[in-house]
Coordinates of N, CA and C in Angstrom, one line a residue:
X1 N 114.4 292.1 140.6 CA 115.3 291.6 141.6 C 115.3 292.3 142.9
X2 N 114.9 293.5 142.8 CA 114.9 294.6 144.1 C 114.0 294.2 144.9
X3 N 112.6 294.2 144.2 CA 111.3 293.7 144.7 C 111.6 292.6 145.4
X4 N 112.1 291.8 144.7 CA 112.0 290.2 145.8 C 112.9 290.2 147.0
X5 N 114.2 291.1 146.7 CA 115.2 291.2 147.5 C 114.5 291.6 148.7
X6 N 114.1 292.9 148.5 CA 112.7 293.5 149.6 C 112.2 292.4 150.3
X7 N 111.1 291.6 149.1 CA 110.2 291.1 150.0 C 111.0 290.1 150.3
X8 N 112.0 289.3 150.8 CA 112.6 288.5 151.1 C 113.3 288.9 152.4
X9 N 113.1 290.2 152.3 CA 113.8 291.4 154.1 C 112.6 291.1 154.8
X10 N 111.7 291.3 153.8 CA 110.4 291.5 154.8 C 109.8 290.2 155.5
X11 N 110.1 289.1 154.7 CA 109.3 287.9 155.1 C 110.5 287.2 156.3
X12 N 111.9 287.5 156.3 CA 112.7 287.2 157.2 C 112.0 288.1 158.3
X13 N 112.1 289.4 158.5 CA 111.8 290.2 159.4 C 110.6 289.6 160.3
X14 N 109.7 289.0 159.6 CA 108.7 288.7 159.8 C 109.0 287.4 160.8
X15 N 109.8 286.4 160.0 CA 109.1 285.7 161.0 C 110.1 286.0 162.3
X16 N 111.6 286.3 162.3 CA 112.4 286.7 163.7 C 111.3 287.2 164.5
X17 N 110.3 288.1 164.0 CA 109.5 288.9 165.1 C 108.4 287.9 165.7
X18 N 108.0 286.7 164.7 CA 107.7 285.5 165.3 C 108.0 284.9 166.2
X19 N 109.6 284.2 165.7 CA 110.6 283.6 167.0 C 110.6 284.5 168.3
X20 N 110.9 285.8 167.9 CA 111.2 286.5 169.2 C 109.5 286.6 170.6
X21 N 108.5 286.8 169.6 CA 107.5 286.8 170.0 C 107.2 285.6 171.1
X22 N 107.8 284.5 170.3 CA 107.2 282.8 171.2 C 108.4 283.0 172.1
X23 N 109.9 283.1 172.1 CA 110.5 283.0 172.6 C 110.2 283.9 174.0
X24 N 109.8 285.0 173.9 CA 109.5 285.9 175.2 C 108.2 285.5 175.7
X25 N 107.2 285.0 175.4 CA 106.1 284.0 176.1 C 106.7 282.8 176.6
X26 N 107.7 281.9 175.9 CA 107.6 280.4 176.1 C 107.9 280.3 177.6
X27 N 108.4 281.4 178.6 CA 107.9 280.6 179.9 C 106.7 280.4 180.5
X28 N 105.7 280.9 180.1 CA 104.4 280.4 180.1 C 104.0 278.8 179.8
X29 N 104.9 278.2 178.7 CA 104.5 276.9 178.7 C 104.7 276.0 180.1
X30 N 105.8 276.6 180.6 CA 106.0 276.1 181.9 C 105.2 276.4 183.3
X31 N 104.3 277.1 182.9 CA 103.2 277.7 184.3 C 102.2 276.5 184.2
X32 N 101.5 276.5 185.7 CA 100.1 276.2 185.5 C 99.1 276.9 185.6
X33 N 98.0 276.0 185.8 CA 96.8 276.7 185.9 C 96.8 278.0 187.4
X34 N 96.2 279.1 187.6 CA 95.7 280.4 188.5 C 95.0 279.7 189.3
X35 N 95.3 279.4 190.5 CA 94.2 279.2 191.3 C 92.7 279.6 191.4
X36 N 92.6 280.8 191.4 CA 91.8 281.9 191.4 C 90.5 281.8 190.3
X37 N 91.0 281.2 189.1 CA 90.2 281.7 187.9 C 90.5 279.9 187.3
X38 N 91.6 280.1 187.1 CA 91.6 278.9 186.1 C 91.3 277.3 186.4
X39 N 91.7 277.5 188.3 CA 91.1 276.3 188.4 C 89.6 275.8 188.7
X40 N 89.0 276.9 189.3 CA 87.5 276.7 189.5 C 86.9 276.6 188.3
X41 N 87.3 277.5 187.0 CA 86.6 277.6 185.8 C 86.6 276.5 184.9
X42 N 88.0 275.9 184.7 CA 88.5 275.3 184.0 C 88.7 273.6 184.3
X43 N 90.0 273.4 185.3 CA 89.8 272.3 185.7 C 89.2 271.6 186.8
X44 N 88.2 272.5 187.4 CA 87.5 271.8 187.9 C 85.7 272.0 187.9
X45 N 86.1 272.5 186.6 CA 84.2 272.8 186.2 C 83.9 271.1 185.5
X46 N 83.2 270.5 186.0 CA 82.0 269.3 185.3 C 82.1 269.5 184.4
X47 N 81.6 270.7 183.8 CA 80.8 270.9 182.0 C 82.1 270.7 181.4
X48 N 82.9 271.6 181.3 CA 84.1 270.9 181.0 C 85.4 269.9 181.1
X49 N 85.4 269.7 181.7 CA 86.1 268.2 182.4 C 85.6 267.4 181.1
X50 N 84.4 266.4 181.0 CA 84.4 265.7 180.0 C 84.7 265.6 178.5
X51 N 85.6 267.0 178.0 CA 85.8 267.3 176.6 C 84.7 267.6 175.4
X52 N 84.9 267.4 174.7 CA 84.4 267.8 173.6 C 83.3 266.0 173.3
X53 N 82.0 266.4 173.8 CA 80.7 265.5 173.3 C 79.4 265.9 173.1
X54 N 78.7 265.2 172.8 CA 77.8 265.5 172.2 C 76.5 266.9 173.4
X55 N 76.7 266.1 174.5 CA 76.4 266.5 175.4 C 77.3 268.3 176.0
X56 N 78.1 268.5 175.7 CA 78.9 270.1 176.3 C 79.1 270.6 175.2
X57 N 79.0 270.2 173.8 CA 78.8 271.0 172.8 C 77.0 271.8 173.2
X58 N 76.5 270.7 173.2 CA 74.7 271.1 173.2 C 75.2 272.6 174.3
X59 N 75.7 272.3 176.2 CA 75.5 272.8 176.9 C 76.6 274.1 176.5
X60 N 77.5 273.9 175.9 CA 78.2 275.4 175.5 C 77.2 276.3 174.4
X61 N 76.4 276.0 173.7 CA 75.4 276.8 172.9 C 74.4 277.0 173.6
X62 N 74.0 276.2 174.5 CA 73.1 276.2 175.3 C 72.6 277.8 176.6
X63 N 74.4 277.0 177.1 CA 74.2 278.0 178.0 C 75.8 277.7 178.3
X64 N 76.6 279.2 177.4 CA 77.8 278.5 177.4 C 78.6 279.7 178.1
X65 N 78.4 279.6 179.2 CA 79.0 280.7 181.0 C 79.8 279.5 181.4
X66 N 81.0 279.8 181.4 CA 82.2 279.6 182.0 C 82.2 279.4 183.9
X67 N 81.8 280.6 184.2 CA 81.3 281.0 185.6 C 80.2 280.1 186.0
X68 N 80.1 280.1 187.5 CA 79.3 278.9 188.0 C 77.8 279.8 188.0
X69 N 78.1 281.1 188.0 CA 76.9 282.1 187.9 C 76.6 283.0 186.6
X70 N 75.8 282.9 185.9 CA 76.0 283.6 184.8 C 75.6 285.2 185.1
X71 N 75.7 285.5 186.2 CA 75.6 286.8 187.2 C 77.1 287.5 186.7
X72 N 77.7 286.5 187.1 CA 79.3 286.7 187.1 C 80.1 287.0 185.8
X73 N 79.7 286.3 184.1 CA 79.9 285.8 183.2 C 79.0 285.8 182.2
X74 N 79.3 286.0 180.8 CA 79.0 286.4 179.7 C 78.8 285.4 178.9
X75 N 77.9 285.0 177.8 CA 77.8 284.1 176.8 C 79.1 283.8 176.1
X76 N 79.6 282.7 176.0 CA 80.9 282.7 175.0 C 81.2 281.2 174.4
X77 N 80.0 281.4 173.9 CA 80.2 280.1 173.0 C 81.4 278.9 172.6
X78 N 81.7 279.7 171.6 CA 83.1 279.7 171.0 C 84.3 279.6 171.6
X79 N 84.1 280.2 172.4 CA 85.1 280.0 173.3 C 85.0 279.2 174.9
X80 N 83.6 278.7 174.8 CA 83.9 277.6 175.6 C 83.7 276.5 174.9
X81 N 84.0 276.3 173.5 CA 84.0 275.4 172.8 C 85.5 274.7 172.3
X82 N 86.3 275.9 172.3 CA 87.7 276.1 172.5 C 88.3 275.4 173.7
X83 N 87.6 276.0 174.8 CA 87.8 274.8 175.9 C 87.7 273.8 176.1
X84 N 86.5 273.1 175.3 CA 86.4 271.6 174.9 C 87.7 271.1 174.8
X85 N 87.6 271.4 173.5 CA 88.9 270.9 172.5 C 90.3 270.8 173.2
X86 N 90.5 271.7 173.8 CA 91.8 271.6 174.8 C 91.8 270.6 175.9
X87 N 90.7 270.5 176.3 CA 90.7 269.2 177.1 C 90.6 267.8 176.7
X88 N 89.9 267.6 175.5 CA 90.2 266.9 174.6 C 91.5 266.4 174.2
X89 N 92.4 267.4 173.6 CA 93.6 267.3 173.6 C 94.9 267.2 174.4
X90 N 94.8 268.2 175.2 CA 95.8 268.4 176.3 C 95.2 267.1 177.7
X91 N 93.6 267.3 178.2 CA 93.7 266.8 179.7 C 93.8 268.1 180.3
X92 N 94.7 267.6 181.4 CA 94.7 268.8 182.1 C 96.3 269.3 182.5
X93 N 96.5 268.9 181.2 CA 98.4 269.3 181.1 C 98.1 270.9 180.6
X94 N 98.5 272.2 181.6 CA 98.3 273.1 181.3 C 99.1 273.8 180.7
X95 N 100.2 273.3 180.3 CA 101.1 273.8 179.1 C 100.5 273.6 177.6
X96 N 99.4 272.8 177.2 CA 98.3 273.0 175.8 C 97.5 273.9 175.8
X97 N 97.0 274.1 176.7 CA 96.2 275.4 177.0 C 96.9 276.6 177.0
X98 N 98.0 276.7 177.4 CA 98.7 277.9 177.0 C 99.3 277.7 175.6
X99 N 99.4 276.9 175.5 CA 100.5 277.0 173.8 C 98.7 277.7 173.2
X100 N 98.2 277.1 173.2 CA 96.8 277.5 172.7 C 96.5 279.1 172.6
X101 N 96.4 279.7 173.7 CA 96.5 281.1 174.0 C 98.2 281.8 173.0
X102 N 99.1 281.6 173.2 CA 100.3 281.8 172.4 C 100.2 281.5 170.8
X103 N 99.7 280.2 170.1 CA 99.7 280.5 168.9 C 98.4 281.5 168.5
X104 N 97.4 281.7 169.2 CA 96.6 282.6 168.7 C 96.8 283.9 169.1
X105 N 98.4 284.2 169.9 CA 98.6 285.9 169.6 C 99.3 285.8 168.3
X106 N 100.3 284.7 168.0 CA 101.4 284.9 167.2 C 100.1 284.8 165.8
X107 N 99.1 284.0 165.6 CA 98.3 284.4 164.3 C 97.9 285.6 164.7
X108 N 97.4 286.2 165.6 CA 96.8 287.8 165.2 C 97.8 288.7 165.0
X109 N 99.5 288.6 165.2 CA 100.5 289.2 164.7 C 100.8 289.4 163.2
X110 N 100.8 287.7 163.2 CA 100.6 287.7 161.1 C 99.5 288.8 160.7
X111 N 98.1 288.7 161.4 CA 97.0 288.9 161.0 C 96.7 290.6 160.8
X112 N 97.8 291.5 162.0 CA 97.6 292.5 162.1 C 99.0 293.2 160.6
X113 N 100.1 292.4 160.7 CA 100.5 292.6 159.9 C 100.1 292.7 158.5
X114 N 99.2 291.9 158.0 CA 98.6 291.3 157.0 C 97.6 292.6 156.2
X115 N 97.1 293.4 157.6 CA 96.3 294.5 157.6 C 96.8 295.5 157.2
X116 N 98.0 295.6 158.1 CA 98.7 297.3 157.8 C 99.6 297.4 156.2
X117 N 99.6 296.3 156.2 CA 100.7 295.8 155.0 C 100.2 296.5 153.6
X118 N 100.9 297.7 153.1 CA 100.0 298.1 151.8 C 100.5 297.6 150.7
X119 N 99.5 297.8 149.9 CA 99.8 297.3 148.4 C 100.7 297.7 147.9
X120 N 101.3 298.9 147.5 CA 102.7 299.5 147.2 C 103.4 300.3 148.3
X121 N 104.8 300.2 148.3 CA 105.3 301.0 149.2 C 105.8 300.1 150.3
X122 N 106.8 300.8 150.9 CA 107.2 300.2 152.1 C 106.6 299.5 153.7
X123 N 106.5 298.6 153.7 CA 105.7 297.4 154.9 C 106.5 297.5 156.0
X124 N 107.6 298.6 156.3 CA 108.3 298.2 157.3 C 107.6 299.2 158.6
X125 N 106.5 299.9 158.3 CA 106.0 300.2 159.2 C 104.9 299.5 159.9
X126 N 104.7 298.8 159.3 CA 103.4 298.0 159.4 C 103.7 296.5 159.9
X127 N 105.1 296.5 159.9 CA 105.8 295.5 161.1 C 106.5 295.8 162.1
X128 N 106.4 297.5 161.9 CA 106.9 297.7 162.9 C 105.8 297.9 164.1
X129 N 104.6 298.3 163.3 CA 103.3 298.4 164.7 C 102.7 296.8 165.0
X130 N 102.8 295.8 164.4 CA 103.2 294.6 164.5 C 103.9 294.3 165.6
X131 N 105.1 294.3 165.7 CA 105.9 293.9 166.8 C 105.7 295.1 168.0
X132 N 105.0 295.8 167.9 CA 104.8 296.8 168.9 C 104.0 296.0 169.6
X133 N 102.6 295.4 168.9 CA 101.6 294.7 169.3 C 102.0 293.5 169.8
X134 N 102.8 293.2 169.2 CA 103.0 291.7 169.4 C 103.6 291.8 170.9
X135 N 104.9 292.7 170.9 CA 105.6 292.8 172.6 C 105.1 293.5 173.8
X136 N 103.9 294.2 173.0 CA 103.3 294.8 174.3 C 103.2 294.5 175.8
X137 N 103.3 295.3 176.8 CA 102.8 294.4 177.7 C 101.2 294.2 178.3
X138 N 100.3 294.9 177.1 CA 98.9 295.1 177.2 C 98.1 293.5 177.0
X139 N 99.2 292.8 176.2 CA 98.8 291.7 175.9 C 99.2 290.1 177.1
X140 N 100.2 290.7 177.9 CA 100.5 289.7 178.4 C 99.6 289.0 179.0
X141 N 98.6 289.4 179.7 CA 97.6 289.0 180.8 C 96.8 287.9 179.5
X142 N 95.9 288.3 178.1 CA 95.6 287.6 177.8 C 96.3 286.2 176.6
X143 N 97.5 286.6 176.9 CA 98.4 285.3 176.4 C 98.6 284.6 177.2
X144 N 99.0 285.4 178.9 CA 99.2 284.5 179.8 C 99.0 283.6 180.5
X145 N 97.4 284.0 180.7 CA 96.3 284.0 181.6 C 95.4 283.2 181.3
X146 N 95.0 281.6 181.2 CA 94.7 280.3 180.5 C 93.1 281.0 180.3
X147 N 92.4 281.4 181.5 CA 90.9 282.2 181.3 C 91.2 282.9 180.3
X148 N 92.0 283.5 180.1 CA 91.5 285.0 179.0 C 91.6 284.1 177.8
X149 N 91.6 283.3 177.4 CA 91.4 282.4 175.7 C 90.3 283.1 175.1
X150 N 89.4 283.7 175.7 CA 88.2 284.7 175.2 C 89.1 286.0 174.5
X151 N 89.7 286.6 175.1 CA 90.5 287.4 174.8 C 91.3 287.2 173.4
X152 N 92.3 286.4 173.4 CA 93.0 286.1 172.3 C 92.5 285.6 171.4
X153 N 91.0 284.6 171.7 CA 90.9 284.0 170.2 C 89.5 285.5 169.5
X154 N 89.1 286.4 170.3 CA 88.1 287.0 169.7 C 89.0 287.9 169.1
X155 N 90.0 288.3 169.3 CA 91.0 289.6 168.9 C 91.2 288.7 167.2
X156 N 92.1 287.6 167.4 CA 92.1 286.7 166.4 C 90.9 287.0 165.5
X157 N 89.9 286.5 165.7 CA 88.8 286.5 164.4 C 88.4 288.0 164.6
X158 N 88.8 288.8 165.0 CA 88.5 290.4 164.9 C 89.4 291.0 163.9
X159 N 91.0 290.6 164.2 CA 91.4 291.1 163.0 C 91.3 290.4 161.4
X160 N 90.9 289.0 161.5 CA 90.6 288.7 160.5 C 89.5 288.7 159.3
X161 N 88.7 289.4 160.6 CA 87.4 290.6 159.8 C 87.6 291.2 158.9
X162 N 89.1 292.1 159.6 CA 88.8 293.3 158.9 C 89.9 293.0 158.0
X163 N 90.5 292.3 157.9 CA 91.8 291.6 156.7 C 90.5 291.1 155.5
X164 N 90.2 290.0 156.3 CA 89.1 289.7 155.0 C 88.2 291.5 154.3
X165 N 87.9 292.0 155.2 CA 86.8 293.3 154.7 C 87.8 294.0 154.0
X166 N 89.2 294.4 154.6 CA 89.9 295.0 153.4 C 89.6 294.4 151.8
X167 N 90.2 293.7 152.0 CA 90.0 292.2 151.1 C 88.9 292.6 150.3
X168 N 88.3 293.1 150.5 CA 86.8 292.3 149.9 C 86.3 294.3 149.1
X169 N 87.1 294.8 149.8 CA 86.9 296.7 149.3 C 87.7 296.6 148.2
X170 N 88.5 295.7 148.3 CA 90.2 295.9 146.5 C 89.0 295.2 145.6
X171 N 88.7 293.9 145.9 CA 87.7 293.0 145.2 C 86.3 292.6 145.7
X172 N 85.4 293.4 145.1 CA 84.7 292.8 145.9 C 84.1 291.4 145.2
X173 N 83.4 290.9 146.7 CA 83.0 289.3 145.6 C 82.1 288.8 147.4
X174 N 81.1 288.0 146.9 CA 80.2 287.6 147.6 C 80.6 286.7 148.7
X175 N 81.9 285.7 148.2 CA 82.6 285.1 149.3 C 83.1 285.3 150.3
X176 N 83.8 286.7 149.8 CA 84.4 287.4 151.1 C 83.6 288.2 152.0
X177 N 82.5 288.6 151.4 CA 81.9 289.3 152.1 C 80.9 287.6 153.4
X178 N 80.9 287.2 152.6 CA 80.1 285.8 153.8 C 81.1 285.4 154.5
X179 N 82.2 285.3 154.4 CA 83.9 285.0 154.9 C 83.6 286.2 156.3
X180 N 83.7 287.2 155.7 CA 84.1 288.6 156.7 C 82.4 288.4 158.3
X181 N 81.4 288.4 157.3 CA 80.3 288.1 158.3 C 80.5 286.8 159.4
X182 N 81.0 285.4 158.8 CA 81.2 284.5 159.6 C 82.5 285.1 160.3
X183 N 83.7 285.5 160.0 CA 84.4 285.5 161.0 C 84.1 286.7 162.2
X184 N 83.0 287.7 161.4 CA 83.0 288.7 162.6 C 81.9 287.8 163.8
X185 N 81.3 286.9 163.2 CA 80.4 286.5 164.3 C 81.3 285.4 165.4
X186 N 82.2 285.0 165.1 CA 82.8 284.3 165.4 C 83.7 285.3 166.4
X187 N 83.8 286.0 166.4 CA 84.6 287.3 167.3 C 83.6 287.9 168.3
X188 N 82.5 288.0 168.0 CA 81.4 288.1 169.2 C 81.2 287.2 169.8
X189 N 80.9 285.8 169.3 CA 80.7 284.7 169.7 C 81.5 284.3 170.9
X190 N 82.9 284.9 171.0 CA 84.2 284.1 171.9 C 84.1 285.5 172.9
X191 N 84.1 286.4 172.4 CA 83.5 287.4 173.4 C 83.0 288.7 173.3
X192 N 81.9 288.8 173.9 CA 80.6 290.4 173.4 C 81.1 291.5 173.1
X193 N 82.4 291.6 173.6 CA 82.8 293.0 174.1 C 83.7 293.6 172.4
X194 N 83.7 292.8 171.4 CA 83.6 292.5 170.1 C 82.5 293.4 169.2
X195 N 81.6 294.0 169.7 CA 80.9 294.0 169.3 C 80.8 295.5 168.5
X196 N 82.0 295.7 169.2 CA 82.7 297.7 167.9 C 82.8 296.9 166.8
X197 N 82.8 295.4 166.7 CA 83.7 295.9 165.3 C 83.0 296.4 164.3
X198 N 81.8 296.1 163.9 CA 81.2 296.9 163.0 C 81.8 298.8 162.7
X199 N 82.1 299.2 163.8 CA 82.4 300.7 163.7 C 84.0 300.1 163.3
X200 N 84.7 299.8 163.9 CA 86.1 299.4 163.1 C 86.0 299.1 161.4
X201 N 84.9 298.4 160.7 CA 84.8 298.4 160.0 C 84.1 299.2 159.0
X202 N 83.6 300.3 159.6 CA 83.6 301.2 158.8 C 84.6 301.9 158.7
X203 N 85.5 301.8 159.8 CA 86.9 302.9 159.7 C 87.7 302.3 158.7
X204 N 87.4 300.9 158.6 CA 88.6 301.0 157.3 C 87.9 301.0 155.8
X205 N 86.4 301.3 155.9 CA 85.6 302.2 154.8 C 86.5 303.6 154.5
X206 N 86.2 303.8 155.4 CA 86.8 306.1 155.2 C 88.5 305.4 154.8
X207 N 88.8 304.8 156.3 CA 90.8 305.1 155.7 C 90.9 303.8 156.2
X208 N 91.8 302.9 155.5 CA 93.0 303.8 154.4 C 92.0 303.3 152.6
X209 N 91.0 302.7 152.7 CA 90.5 302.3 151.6 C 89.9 303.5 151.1
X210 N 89.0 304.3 151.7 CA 88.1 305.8 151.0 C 87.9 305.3 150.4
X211 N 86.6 304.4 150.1 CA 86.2 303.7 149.4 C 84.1 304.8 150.2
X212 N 84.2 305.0 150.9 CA 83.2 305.9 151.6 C 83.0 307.1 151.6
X213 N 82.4 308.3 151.1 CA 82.4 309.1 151.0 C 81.8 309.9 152.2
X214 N 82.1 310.6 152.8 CA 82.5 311.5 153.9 C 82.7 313.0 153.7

């Protein structure tokens, strides 16, 4: 009865740091697009304008630079694929584009949570560096900021790497380890700069798993 009582603290805790999370973003649903960045990139780039076809799929794998110069800009697949789909869906109502950016901090909050969260013992630390992360103001620019979607969704499949790779050190099993490979590529894919995580993932080889000998 203690246990559940617990985890019943904890999963309320949980989600308040949710609500409070969207609630301190949601004036963002009411912005628009950046002059600067988001509308030359975004709503008024060709490649993307027409949504998600057969044609801007090919040219996002192709040659998938955001920037009119790939001088300027980095391969990002994934995440100009992501941009499809928002136009797709939203147009160019830029309050979908931001909710977009917003539910993928509030999943990497679950996700970091998810991480720190130990198997025995008290989790209230590990929501508490959680809502650290979650309120930061390190993060605002790429929640805010309709360009940074590179940002938020590669952090997203970054920490879900290393959730799944935890995962996969308690038990191991062949799925999670192809699980952990696709989502870490999928975190380079949205953006290069992704590309520690291999060294993150050995850090949670040594600690907290020590499953690595050192």
């Amino acid at each position: 009865a203690v246990g559940k009582s617990a985890c019943r603290r904890e999963t309320l805790a949980l989600l308040l740091l949710l609500a409070v999370t969207a609630w301190v973003y949601s004036p963002v649903l009411r912005a628009s697009f950046v002059i600067c960045d988001d509308v030359p990139l975004i709503a008024e780039n060709s490649h993307v304008l027409p949504g998600v076809t057969r044609q801007t799929i090919a040219w996002a794998w192709s040659d998938g630079f955001l920037a009119p110069s790939s001088h300027f800009d980095y391969w990002q697949p994934v995440t100009v694929l992501s941009r499809l789909a928002d136009i797709e869906l939203f147009g160019l109502d830029a309050s979908g584009h931001h909710l977009g950016n917003l539910l993928l901090h509030l999943g990497s909050v679950l996700l970091l949570y998810a991480l720190l969260r130990p198997a025995r013992g008290s989790s209230w630390p590990g929501l508490l560096a959680a809502a650290l992360f979650a309120l930061h103001p390190m993060n605002a620019d790429s929640v805010c900021w309709v360009i940074e979607r590179k940002g938020v969704l590669s952090q997203f499949f970054a920490l879900a790497t290393l959730c799944v790779w935890r995962r996969n050190l308690v038990s191991s099993h062949r799925g999670l380890y192809a699980l952990a490979l696709a989502t870490a590529a999928l975190a380079m894919l949205s953006k290069p700069h992704t590309v520690v995580l291999p060294a993150l993932l050995l850090l949670v080889e040594i600690w907290p798993a020590g499953t690595l000998a050192v």
